[in-house]
Short mmCIF file of C-alpha atoms in Angstrom, two decimals:
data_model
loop_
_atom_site.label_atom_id
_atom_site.label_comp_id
_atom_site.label_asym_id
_atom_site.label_seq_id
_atom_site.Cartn_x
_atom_site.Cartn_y
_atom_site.Cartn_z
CA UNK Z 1 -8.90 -15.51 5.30
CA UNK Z 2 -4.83 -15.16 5.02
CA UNK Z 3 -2.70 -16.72 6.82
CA UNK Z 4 0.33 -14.02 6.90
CA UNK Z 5 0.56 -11.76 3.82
CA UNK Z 6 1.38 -8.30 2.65
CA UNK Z 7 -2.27 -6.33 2.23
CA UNK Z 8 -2.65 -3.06 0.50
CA UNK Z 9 -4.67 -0.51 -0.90
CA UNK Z 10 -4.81 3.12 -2.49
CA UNK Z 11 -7.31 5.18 -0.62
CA UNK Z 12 -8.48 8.49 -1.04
CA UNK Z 13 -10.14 9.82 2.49
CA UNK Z 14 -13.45 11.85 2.70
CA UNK Z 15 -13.00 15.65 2.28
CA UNK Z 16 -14.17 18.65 4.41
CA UNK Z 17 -15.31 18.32 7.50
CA UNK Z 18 -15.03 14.72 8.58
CA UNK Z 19 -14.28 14.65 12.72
CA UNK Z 20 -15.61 11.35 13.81
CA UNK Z 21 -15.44 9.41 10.46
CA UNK Z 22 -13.10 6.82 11.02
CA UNK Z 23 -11.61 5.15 7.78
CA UNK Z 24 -10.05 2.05 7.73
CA UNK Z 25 -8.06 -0.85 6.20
CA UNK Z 26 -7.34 -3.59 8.82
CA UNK Z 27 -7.12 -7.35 9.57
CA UNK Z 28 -9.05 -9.32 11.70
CA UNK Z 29 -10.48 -12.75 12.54
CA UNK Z 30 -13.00 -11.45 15.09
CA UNK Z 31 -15.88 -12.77 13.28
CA UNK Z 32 -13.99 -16.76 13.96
CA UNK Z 33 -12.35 -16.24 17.14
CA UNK Z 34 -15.03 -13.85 19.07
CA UNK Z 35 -13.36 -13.63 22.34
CA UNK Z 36 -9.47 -14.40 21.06
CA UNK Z 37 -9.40 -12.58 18.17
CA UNK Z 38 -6.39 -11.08 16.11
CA UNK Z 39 -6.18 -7.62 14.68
CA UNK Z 40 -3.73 -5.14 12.48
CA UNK Z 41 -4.84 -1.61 11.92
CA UNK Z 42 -4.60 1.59 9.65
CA UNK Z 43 -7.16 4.30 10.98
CA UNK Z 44 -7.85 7.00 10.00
CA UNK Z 45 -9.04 9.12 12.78
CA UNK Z 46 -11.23 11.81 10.91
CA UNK Z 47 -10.64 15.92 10.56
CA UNK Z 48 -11.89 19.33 10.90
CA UNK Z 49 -11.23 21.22 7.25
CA UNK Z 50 -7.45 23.08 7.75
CA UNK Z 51 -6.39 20.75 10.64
CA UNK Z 52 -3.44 18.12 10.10
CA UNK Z 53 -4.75 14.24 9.22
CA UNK Z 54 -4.27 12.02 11.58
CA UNK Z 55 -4.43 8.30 11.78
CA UNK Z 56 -2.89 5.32 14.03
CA UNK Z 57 -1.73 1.98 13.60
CA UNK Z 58 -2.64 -1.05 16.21
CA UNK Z 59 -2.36 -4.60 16.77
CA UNK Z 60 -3.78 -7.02 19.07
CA UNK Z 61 -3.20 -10.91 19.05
CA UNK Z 62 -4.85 -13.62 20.80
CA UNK Z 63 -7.56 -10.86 22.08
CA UNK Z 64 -4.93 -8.82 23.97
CA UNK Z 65 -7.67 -6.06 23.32
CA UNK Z 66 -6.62 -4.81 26.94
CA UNK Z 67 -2.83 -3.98 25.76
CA UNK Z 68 -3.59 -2.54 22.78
CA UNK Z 69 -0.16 -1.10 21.02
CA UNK Z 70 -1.37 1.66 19.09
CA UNK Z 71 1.32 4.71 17.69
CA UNK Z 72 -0.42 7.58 16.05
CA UNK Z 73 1.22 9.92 13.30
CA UNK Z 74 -0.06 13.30 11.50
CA UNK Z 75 0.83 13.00 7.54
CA UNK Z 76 2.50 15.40 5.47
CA UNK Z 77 0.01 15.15 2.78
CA UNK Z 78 -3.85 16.23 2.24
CA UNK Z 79 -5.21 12.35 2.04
CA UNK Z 80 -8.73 13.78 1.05
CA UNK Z 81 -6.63 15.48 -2.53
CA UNK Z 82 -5.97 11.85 -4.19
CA UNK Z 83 -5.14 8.67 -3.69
CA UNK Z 84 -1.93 7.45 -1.45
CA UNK Z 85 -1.03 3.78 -0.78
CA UNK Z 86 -1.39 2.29 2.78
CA UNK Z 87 -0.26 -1.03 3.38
CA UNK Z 88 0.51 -4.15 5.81
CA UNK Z 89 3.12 -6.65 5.80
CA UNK Z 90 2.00 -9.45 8.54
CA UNK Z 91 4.67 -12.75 8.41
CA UNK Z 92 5.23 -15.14 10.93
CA UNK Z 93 8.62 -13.35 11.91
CA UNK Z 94 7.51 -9.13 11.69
CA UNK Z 95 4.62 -6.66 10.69
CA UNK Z 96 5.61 -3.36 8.62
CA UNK Z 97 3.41 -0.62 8.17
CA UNK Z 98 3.97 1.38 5.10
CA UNK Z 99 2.87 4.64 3.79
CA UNK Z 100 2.90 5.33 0.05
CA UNK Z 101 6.64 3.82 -0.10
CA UNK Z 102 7.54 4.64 3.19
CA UNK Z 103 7.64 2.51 6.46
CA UNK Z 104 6.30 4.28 9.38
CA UNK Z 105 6.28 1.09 12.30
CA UNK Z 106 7.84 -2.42 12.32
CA UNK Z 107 6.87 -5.10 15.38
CA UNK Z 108 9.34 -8.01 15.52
CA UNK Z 109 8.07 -10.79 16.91
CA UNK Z 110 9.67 -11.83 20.03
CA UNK Z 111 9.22 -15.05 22.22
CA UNK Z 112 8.66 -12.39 25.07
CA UNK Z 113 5.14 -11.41 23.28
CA UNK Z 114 3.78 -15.25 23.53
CA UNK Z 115 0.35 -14.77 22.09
CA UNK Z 116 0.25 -10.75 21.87
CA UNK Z 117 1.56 -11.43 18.27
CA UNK Z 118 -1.18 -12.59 15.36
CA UNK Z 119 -1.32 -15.74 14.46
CA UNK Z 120 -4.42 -16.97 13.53
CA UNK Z 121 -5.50 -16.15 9.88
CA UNK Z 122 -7.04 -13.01 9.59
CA UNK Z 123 -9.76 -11.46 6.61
CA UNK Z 124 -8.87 -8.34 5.31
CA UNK Z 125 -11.41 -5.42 5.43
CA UNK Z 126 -12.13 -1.67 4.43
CA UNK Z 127 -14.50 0.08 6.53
CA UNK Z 128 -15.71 3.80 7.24
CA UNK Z 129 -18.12 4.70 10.49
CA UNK Z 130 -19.28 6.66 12.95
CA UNK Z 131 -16.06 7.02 15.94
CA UNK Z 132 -17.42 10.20 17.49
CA UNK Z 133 -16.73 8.65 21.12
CA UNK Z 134 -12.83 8.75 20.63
CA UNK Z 135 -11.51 9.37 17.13
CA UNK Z 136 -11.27 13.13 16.65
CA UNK Z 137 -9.82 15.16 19.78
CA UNK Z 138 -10.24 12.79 22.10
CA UNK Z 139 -13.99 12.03 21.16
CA UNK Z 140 -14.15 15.90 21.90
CA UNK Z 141 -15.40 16.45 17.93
CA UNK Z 142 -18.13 14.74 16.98
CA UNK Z 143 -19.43 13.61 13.21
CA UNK Z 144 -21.81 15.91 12.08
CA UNK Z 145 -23.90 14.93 9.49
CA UNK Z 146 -25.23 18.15 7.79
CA UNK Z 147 -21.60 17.30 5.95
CA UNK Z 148 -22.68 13.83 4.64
CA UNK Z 149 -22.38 11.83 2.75
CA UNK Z 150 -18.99 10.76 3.84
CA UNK Z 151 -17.26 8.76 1.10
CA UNK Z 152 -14.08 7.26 1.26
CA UNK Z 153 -12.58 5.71 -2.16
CA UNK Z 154 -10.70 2.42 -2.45
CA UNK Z 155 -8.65 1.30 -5.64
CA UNK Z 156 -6.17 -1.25 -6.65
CA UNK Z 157 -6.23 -3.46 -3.78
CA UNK Z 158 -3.54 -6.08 -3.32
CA UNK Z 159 -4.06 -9.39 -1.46
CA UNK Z 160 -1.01 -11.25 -1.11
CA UNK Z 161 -0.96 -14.51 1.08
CA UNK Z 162 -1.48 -17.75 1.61
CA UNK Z 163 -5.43 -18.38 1.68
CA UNK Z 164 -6.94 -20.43 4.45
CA UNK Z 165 -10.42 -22.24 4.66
CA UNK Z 166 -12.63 -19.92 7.52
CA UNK Z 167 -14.39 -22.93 8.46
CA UNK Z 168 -11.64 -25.29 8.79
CA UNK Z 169 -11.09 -26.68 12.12
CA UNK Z 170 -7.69 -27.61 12.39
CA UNK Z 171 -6.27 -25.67 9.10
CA UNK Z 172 -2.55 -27.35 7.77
CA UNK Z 173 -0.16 -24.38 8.45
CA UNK Z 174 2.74 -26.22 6.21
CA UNK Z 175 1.09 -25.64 3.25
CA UNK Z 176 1.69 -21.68 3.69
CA UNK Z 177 5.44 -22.04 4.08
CA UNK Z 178 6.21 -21.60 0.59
CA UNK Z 179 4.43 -18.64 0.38
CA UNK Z 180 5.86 -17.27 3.92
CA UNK Z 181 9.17 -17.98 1.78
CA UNK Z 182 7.82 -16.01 -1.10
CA UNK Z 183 6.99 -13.05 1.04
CA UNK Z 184 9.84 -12.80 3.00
CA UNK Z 185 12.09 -12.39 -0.31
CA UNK Z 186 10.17 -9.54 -1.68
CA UNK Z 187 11.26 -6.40 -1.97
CA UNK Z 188 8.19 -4.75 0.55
CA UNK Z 189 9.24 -7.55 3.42
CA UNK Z 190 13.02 -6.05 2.79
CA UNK Z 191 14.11 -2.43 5.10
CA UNK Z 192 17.19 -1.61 3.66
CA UNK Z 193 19.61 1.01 5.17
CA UNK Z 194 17.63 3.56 2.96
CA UNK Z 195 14.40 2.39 4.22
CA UNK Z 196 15.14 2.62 7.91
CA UNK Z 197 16.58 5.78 7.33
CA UNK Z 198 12.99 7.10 5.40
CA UNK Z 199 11.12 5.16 8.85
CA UNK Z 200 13.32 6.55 11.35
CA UNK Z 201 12.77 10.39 10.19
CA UNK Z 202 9.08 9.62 9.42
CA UNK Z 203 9.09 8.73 13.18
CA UNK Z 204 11.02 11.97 14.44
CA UNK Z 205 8.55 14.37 12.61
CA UNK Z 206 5.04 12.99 12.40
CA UNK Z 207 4.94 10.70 15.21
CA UNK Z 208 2.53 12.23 18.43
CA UNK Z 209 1.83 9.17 20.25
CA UNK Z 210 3.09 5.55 21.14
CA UNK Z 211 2.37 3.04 23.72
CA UNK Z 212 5.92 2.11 24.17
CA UNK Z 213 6.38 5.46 25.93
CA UNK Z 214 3.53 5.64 27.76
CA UNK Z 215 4.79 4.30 31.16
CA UNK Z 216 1.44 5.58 32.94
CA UNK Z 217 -0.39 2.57 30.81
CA UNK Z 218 2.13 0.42 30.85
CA UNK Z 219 4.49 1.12 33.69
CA UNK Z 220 6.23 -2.21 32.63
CA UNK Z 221 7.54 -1.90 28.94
CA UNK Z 222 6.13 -4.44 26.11
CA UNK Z 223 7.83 -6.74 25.50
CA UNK Z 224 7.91 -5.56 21.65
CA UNK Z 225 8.58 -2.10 22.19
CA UNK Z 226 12.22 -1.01 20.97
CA UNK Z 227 13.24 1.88 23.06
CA UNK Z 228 14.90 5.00 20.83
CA UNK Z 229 16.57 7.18 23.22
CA UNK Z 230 16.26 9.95 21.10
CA UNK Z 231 12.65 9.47 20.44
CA UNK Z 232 11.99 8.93 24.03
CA UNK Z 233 13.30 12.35 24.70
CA UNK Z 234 10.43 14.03 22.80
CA UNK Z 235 7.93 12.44 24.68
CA UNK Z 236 6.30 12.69 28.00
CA UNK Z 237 5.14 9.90 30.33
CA UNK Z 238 2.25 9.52 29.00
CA UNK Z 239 3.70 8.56 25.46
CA UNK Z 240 2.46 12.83 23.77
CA UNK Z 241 4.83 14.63 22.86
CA UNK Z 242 6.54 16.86 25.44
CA UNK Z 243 5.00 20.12 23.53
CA UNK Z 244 1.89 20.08 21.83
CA UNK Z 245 1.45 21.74 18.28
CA UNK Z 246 3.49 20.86 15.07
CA UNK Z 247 6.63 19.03 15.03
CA UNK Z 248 8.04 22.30 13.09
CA UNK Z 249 6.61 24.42 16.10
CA UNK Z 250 8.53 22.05 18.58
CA UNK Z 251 11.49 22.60 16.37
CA UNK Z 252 11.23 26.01 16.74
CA UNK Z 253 10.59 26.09 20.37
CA UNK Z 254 13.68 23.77 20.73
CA UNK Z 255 15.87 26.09 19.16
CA UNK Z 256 14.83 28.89 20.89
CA UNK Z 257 15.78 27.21 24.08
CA UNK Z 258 18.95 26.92 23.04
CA UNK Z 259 19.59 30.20 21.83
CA UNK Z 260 18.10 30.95 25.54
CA UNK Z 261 20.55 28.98 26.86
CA UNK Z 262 23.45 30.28 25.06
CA UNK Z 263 22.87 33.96 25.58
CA UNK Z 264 22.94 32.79 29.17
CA UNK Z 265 26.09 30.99 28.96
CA UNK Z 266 27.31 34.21 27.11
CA UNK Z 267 26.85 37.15 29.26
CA UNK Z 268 28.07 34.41 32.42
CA UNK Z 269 31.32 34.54 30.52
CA UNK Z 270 31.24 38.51 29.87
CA UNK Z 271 30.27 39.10 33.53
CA UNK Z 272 33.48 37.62 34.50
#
């Protein structure tokens, strides 16, 4: 178990059909704290061959299992082709998620969140299983296995942190300050200009889903959530996105609304 550290892994996902098949690299300390557990998430939510991979990103501290703050993405790449890096940064002050070099979500910890943040120390694990309930559509897809074996490959994993005794009681958290220090100065725990700039457009085009727009589930905001009002525009109350399909086919819808509205505004001004 870690208290706080930067986890990572290359992964190459399961190919062909694989709806259902949830893959993951996550956190957790739910085998310690059973009903107060905390939890960090990449999952990936399986496919159907041609489709668009999607996965999500989650966390839950203190067993806030009931507000759980899950964003979901589509990628730009095949993950099933070769192997991409995923990875978590988890310190006592934010959590980045990365793809490959890219961040796709930071949470700042704010006093506001109380216990909703992880604190505990958490083991890090890589899992693949059966999510036909909810994963793929909705749950709508099932796995079917006349396509197994499903195999999901893991490779140069990094483990970064400060380590912590599982079965010590009352664990000294001072000793993990100099590596908090350590972790906090490298170059992963850093978003420069250039960074936010890579996270930000990440966000505009493969983003389909976040909590912190969907008021129907959480009519009052969390308390982490950092409202973008021009990524709140392209999404609906229930934190989709206002059109469904592709972020290039919404792009393409958009402009033709405008064009729309400019022949309008055109032939007003040649009427009169």
């Amino acid at each position: 178990m870690y208290e706080h550290g930067f986890f990572s892994a290359k992964i190459k996902l399961p190919s062909d059909y694989t709806a259902g098949v949830v893959v993951a690299l996550y956190a957790s300390n739910g085998d310690v704290f059973e009903k107060n557990h905390d939890e960090l998430d990449i999952e990936f939510l399986g496919n159907v061959e041609g489709k668009p991979w999607r996965f999500q990103t989650n966390l839950y501290g203190n067993g806030s299992t009931s507000r759980g703050r899950e964003e979901r993405y589509r990628l730009w790449f095949d993950p099933s082709k070769e192997f991409h890096r995923y990875s978590i940064l988890w310190t006592a002050k934010n959590i980045i998620f990365y793809v490959d070099e890219v961040p796709i979500r930071e949470v700042v910890r704010s006093d506001e969140m109380g216990g909703d943040y992880p604190t505990k120390p958490m083991s890090i694990y890589a899992t693949i299983w059966d999510a036909s309930s909810w994963a793929t559509n909705g749950g709508k897809i099932k796995v079917n296995y006349d396509y197994a074996p499903f195999t999901a490959d893991f490779k140069e994993l990094v483990l970064e942190g400060c380590p912590m005794d599982p079965i010590q009681e009352y664990p000294d958290f001072t000793t993990c300050k100099e590596k908090d220090a350590w972790l906090e100065t490298r170059n992963f725990a850093v978003l420069t200009p250039k960074r936010r700039s890579a996270m930000r457009k990440f966000r505009q085009h493969y983003m389909y889903y976040s909590c912190c727009y969907d008021v129907w589930r959480y009519p009052v905001k969390l308390p982490d959530c950092v409202i973008d009002p021009i990524e709140k525009a392209r999404f609906n109350d229930t934190g989709r996105l206002r059109f469904s399909g592709s972020h290039k086919k919404q792009a393409k819808i958009a402009k033709a609304r405008r064009k729309k509205k400019q022949r309008a505004a055109s032939d007003e001004r040649t009427d009169v």
